[in-house]
Amino acid sequence: MPVVKTIQELRDTFPRPGAVEWLGLRPARRAPVQAVTEVEAHPLVGLVGDHGKLAPPRLTALTGEAGEAARPANAPAIPGGPGRRQVTLIQAEHLPVIAALAGLDEASPEQLRRNIAVRGIPLLALKDRRFQIGEVILEGTGECHPCSRMEETLGEGGYNAVRGHGGLTARVIRGGVIRLGDEVRPLPGPVT
């Protein structure tokens, strides 16, 4: 008789890890997305270089001079800071679907203005859980819904073509460098 798994056990079961297929940064608002081979992720700013973000200065341990400052837990999110949308990810397998729905030959992560395209792991299953990409730990915070720019980028109906396929937003829990080809794997258990 087969063992019946609970819903939580099913949600924690992945057939294999995924991999980073593409990385991109948006140097400024509405600027073209630039493909890169690696990105630095920082818990206070997200991806360094995305929308012109810089890593904050280091705290001088002995003097306590300018640098990272503690924020109250109930403080509102800082735009581009330690909020829910520091990193945007898209499922590489969904790009041909978006292209077909938009009536195009192809669609790219640059067109969708995402930071990371992953292949081989069901991206939406990482929502509300922590996962690791290379040395970086991210927390999936929600679905990355399309915006009206999809009509500019993909043509009329582009917004609807991306609906349900826009990917995932995440925040950086542990910083480091993400590189093309890095493994993407869920960490045990949901975020509590």
XYZ file of N, CA, C and O in Angstrom, residues 54-143:
360
model
N 23.584 50.497 -4.294
C 24.948 50.216 -3.865
C 24.904 49.485 -2.535
O 23.967 49.642 -1.758
N 25.947 48.707 -2.272
C 26.036 48.060 -0.967
C 26.252 49.140 0.078
O 26.997 50.090 -0.154
N 25.602 49.046 1.242
C 25.811 50.056 2.281
C 27.226 49.972 2.835
O 27.862 48.925 2.761
N 27.721 51.064 3.386
C 29.063 51.021 3.984
C 29.076 50.074 5.175
O 28.056 49.854 5.817
N 30.210 49.517 5.447
C 30.337 48.596 6.587
C 30.374 49.376 7.889
O 30.901 50.465 7.960
N 29.818 48.786 8.922
C 29.856 49.364 10.260
C 31.270 49.232 10.811
O 31.874 48.164 10.748
N 31.796 50.300 11.312
C 33.109 50.256 11.940
C 32.898 49.718 13.354
O 32.339 50.392 14.208
N 33.347 48.481 13.573
C 33.033 47.766 14.809
C 33.525 48.470 16.066
O 32.839 48.493 17.071
N 34.698 49.057 16.026
C 35.252 49.645 17.236
C 34.673 51.024 17.553
O 34.510 51.382 18.715
N 34.341 51.791 16.551
C 33.874 53.145 16.806
C 32.364 53.283 16.722
O 31.799 54.230 17.252
N 31.699 52.348 16.005
C 30.254 52.463 15.840
C 29.870 53.602 14.911
O 28.761 54.085 14.944
N 30.812 54.038 14.076
C 30.527 55.134 13.152
C 29.596 54.677 12.040
O 29.195 53.519 11.988
N 29.290 55.592 11.130
C 28.322 55.379 10.057
C 28.424 53.999 9.436
O 29.499 53.476 9.239
N 27.289 53.467 9.110
C 27.225 52.148 8.484
C 25.832 51.593 8.627
O 24.859 52.328 8.675
N 25.739 50.297 8.703
C 24.438 49.651 8.811
C 23.816 49.966 10.163
O 24.459 49.891 11.190
N 22.546 50.335 10.148
C 21.848 50.655 11.388
C 20.695 49.685 11.588
O 20.054 49.269 10.629
N 20.442 49.325 12.830
C 19.329 48.442 13.133
C 18.011 49.163 12.882
O 17.895 50.362 13.090
N 17.030 48.401 12.377
C 15.695 48.951 12.141
C 14.703 48.178 12.993
O 14.833 46.974 13.133
N 13.713 48.862 13.546
C 12.699 48.141 14.318
C 11.981 47.122 13.432
O 11.795 47.352 12.244
N 11.587 46.002 14.012
C 10.942 44.936 13.244
C 9.649 45.397 12.574
O 9.290 44.905 11.518
N 8.938 46.338 13.183
C 7.656 46.774 12.623
C 7.787 47.989 11.716
O 6.787 48.574 11.297
N 9.005 48.399 11.381
C 9.212 49.563 10.516
C 8.762 49.231 9.098
O 8.879 48.094 8.655
N 8.218 50.210 8.369
C 7.791 49.941 6.997
C 8.990 49.610 6.105
O 10.117 50.008 6.395
N 8.725 48.876 5.032
C 9.785 48.483 4.105
C 10.385 49.708 3.432
O 9.687 50.669 3.133
N 11.668 49.664 3.207
C 12.361 50.721 2.476
C 12.287 50.351 1.004
O 12.639 49.227 0.641
N 11.823 51.259 0.121
C 11.776 50.901 -1.296
C 13.147 50.429 -1.771
O 14.145 51.104 -1.596
N 13.172 49.224 -2.334
C 14.431 48.642 -2.783
C 15.295 48.137 -1.648
O 16.373 47.608 -1.863
N 14.836 48.308 -0.418
C 15.610 47.869 0.734
C 15.200 46.484 1.161
O 14.918 45.646 0.320
N 15.138 46.240 2.461
C 14.859 44.891 2.926
C 13.384 44.537 2.806
O 12.798 43.942 3.675
N 12.766 44.929 1.711
C 11.355 44.673 1.486
C 11.112 43.349 0.798
O 11.998 42.515 0.670
N 9.905 43.202 0.322
C 9.451 41.949 -0.246
C 9.858 41.749 -1.707
O 9.717 40.662 -2.238
N 10.331 42.778 -2.388
C 10.577 42.677 -3.825
C 12.020 43.066 -4.188
O 12.263 43.781 -5.139
N 12.973 42.577 -3.439
C 14.376 42.898 -3.707
C 14.896 42.197 -4.954
O 15.776 42.705 -5.642
N 14.383 41.010 -5.234
C 14.837 40.187 -6.349
C 13.610 39.652 -7.067
O 12.639 39.263 -6.424
N 13.655 39.636 -8.404
C 12.563 39.047 -9.179
C 13.102 37.860 -9.963
O 14.180 37.925 -10.543
N 12.351 36.771 -9.935
C 12.763 35.546 -10.610
C 11.674 35.111 -11.573
O 10.485 35.368 -11.337
N 12.076 34.439 -12.640
C 11.108 33.902 -13.596
C 11.491 32.473 -13.943
O 12.676 32.116 -13.952
N 10.487 31.678 -14.204
C 10.665 30.286 -14.609
C 11.033 30.269 -16.089
O 10.253 30.692 -16.931
N 12.234 29.791 -16.425
C 12.685 29.771 -17.820
C 11.729 28.968 -18.706
O 11.497 29.330 -19.866
N 11.139 27.914 -18.166
C 10.216 27.088 -18.936
C 8.952 27.842 -19.330
O 8.233 27.435 -20.245
N 8.650 28.957 -18.635
C 7.446 29.733 -18.956
C 7.654 30.723 -20.096
O 6.679 31.240 -20.650
N 8.897 31.018 -20.450
C 9.148 32.004 -21.498
C 8.536 31.626 -22.846
O 7.911 32.474 -23.492
N 8.632 30.367 -23.296
C 7.961 30.008 -24.555
C 6.435 30.115 -24.461
O 5.770 30.439 -25.442
N 5.881 29.849 -23.273
C 4.432 29.973 -23.078
C 4.013 31.438 -23.202
O 3.045 31.765 -23.895
N 4.755 32.334 -22.546
C 4.458 33.771 -22.631
C 4.558 34.230 -24.078
O 3.677 34.954 -24.572
N 5.597 33.791 -24.780
C 5.760 34.172 -26.192
C 4.566 33.700 -27.013
O 4.001 34.476 -27.811
N 4.154 32.457 -26.821
C 3.015 31.924 -27.577
C 1.740 32.706 -27.278
O 0.983 33.053 -28.200
N 1.515 33.021 -26.006
C 0.307 33.758 -25.631
C 0.328 35.195 -26.146
O -0.722 35.790 -26.388
N 1.530 35.759 -26.328
C 1.666 37.129 -26.836
C 1.755 37.162 -28.365
O 1.826 38.241 -28.957
N 1.778 35.983 -28.996
C 1.877 35.926 -30.447
C 3.267 36.264 -30.967
O 3.420 36.777 -32.071
N 4.293 35.949 -30.174
C 5.675 36.241 -30.546
C 6.450 34.940 -30.773
O 6.046 33.876 -30.297
N 7.573 35.050 -31.461
C 8.433 33.881 -31.652
C 9.160 33.515 -30.365
O 9.435 32.348 -30.116
N 9.509 34.532 -29.573
C 10.185 34.270 -28.302
C 9.962 35.417 -27.332
O 9.587 36.519 -27.727
N 10.178 35.109 -26.057
C 10.135 36.114 -24.984
C 11.371 35.880 -24.124
O 11.811 34.742 -23.954
N 11.936 36.966 -23.588
C 13.173 36.844 -22.810
C 12.992 37.444 -21.420
O 12.105 38.278 -21.204
N 13.854 37.049 -20.469
C 13.794 37.644 -19.127
C 14.015 39.155 -19.178
O 13.436 39.891 -18.390
N 14.849 39.632 -20.134
C 15.075 41.083 -20.276
C 13.769 41.800 -20.571
O 13.498 42.860 -20.019
N 12.967 41.227 -21.473
C 11.690 41.848 -21.821
C 10.765 41.920 -20.614
O 10.002 42.868 -20.472
N 10.829 40.915 -19.765
C 9.958 40.859 -18.589
C 10.550 41.590 -17.397
O 9.925 41.672 -16.344
N 11.776 42.113 -17.562
C 12.448 42.931 -16.559
C 12.684 42.170 -15.253
O 12.589 42.709 -14.167
N 13.030 40.899 -15.369
C 13.334 40.074 -14.195
C 14.834 40.048 -13.964
O 15.621 40.338 -14.851
N 15.237 39.647 -12.749
C 16.651 39.559 -12.387
C 17.251 38.178 -12.642
O 18.418 38.078 -13.004
N 16.461 37.135 -12.393
C 17.005 35.775 -12.457
C 16.007 34.868 -13.170
O 14.826 34.848 -12.829
N 16.496 34.113 -14.152
C 15.694 33.052 -14.771
C 16.254 31.722 -14.284
O 17.459 31.489 -14.337
N 15.364 30.877 -13.765
C 15.768 29.560 -13.272
C 15.095 28.472 -14.097
O 14.013 28.675 -14.646
N 15.761 27.339 -14.182
C 15.230 26.194 -14.928
C 15.327 24.952 -14.048
O 16.269 24.798 -13.272
N 14.329 24.082 -14.186
C 14.429 22.769 -13.562
C 13.804 22.614 -12.192
O 13.821 21.526 -11.643
N 13.253 23.677 -11.640
C 12.593 23.599 -10.333
C 11.321 24.432 -10.424
O 11.324 25.498 -11.033
N 10.209 23.952 -9.871
C 8.966 24.730 -9.942
C 9.063 25.985 -9.063
O 8.969 25.918 -7.846
N 9.270 27.099 -9.705
C 9.555 28.358 -9.019
C 8.466 28.757 -8.028
O 8.761 29.160 -6.907
N 7.199 28.656 -8.415
C 6.129 29.090 -7.504
C 6.045 28.226 -6.248
O 5.483 28.649 -5.242
N 6.631 27.037 -6.283
C 6.671 26.201 -5.081
C 7.632 26.781 -4.038
O 7.636 26.362 -2.887
N 8.432 27.779 -4.444
C 9.360 28.426 -3.510
C 8.733 29.635 -2.826
O 9.369 30.264 -1.983
N 7.499 29.956 -3.181
C 6.787 31.061 -2.523
C 6.591 30.702 -1.051
O 6.259 29.573 -0.716
N 6.817 31.684 -0.182
C 6.642 31.518 1.268
C 7.622 30.511 1.869
O 7.324 29.879 2.881
N 8.790 30.361 1.246
C 9.808 29.494 1.820
C 11.177 30.040 1.465
O 11.325 30.858 0.585
N 12.168 29.569 2.185
C 13.546 29.988 1.912
C 14.187 28.993 0.947
O 13.896 27.806 0.990
N 15.053 29.527 0.100
C 15.759 28.686 -0.853
C 17.145 29.264 -1.080
O 17.411 30.429 -0.785
N 18.030 28.413 -1.554
C 19.420 28.804 -1.728
C 19.788 28.797 -3.203
O 19.443 27.870 -3.931
N 20.480 29.859 -3.620
C 21.058 29.934 -4.959
C 22.547 30.175 -4.755
O 22.946 31.243 -4.283
N 23.355 29.174 -5.078
C 24.784 29.290 -4.799
C 24.976 29.492 -3.307
O 24.485 28.727 -2.494
N 25.640 30.582 -2.930
C 25.888 30.870 -1.510
C 24.827 31.768 -0.886
O 24.850 32.042 0.301
N 23.870 32.224 -1.689
C 22.868 33.196 -1.246
C 21.600 32.486 -0.790
O 21.161 31.519 -1.408
N 21.004 32.986 0.291
C 19.704 32.484 0.734
C 18.670 33.576 0.495
O 18.843 34.722 0.924
N 17.601 33.203 -0.214
C 16.482 34.099 -0.503
C 15.230 33.549 0.157
O 15.162 32.367 0.501
N 14.243 34.424 0.303
C 12.935 34.022 0.816
C 11.896 34.457 -0.200
O 11.796 35.651 -0.521
N 11.153 33.498 -0.746
C 10.091 33.801 -1.711
C 8.965 34.546 -1.019
O 8.402 34.052 -0.045
N 8.651 35.747 -1.500
C 7.679 36.596 -0.804
C 6.344 36.728 -1.528
O 5.382 37.181 -0.935
N 6.277 36.371 -2.781
C 5.003 36.480 -3.485
C 5.183 36.311 -4.977
O 6.292 36.191 -5.492
N 4.061 36.303 -5.665
C 4.104 36.204 -7.119
C 4.507 37.548 -7.710
O 4.183 38.594 -7.164
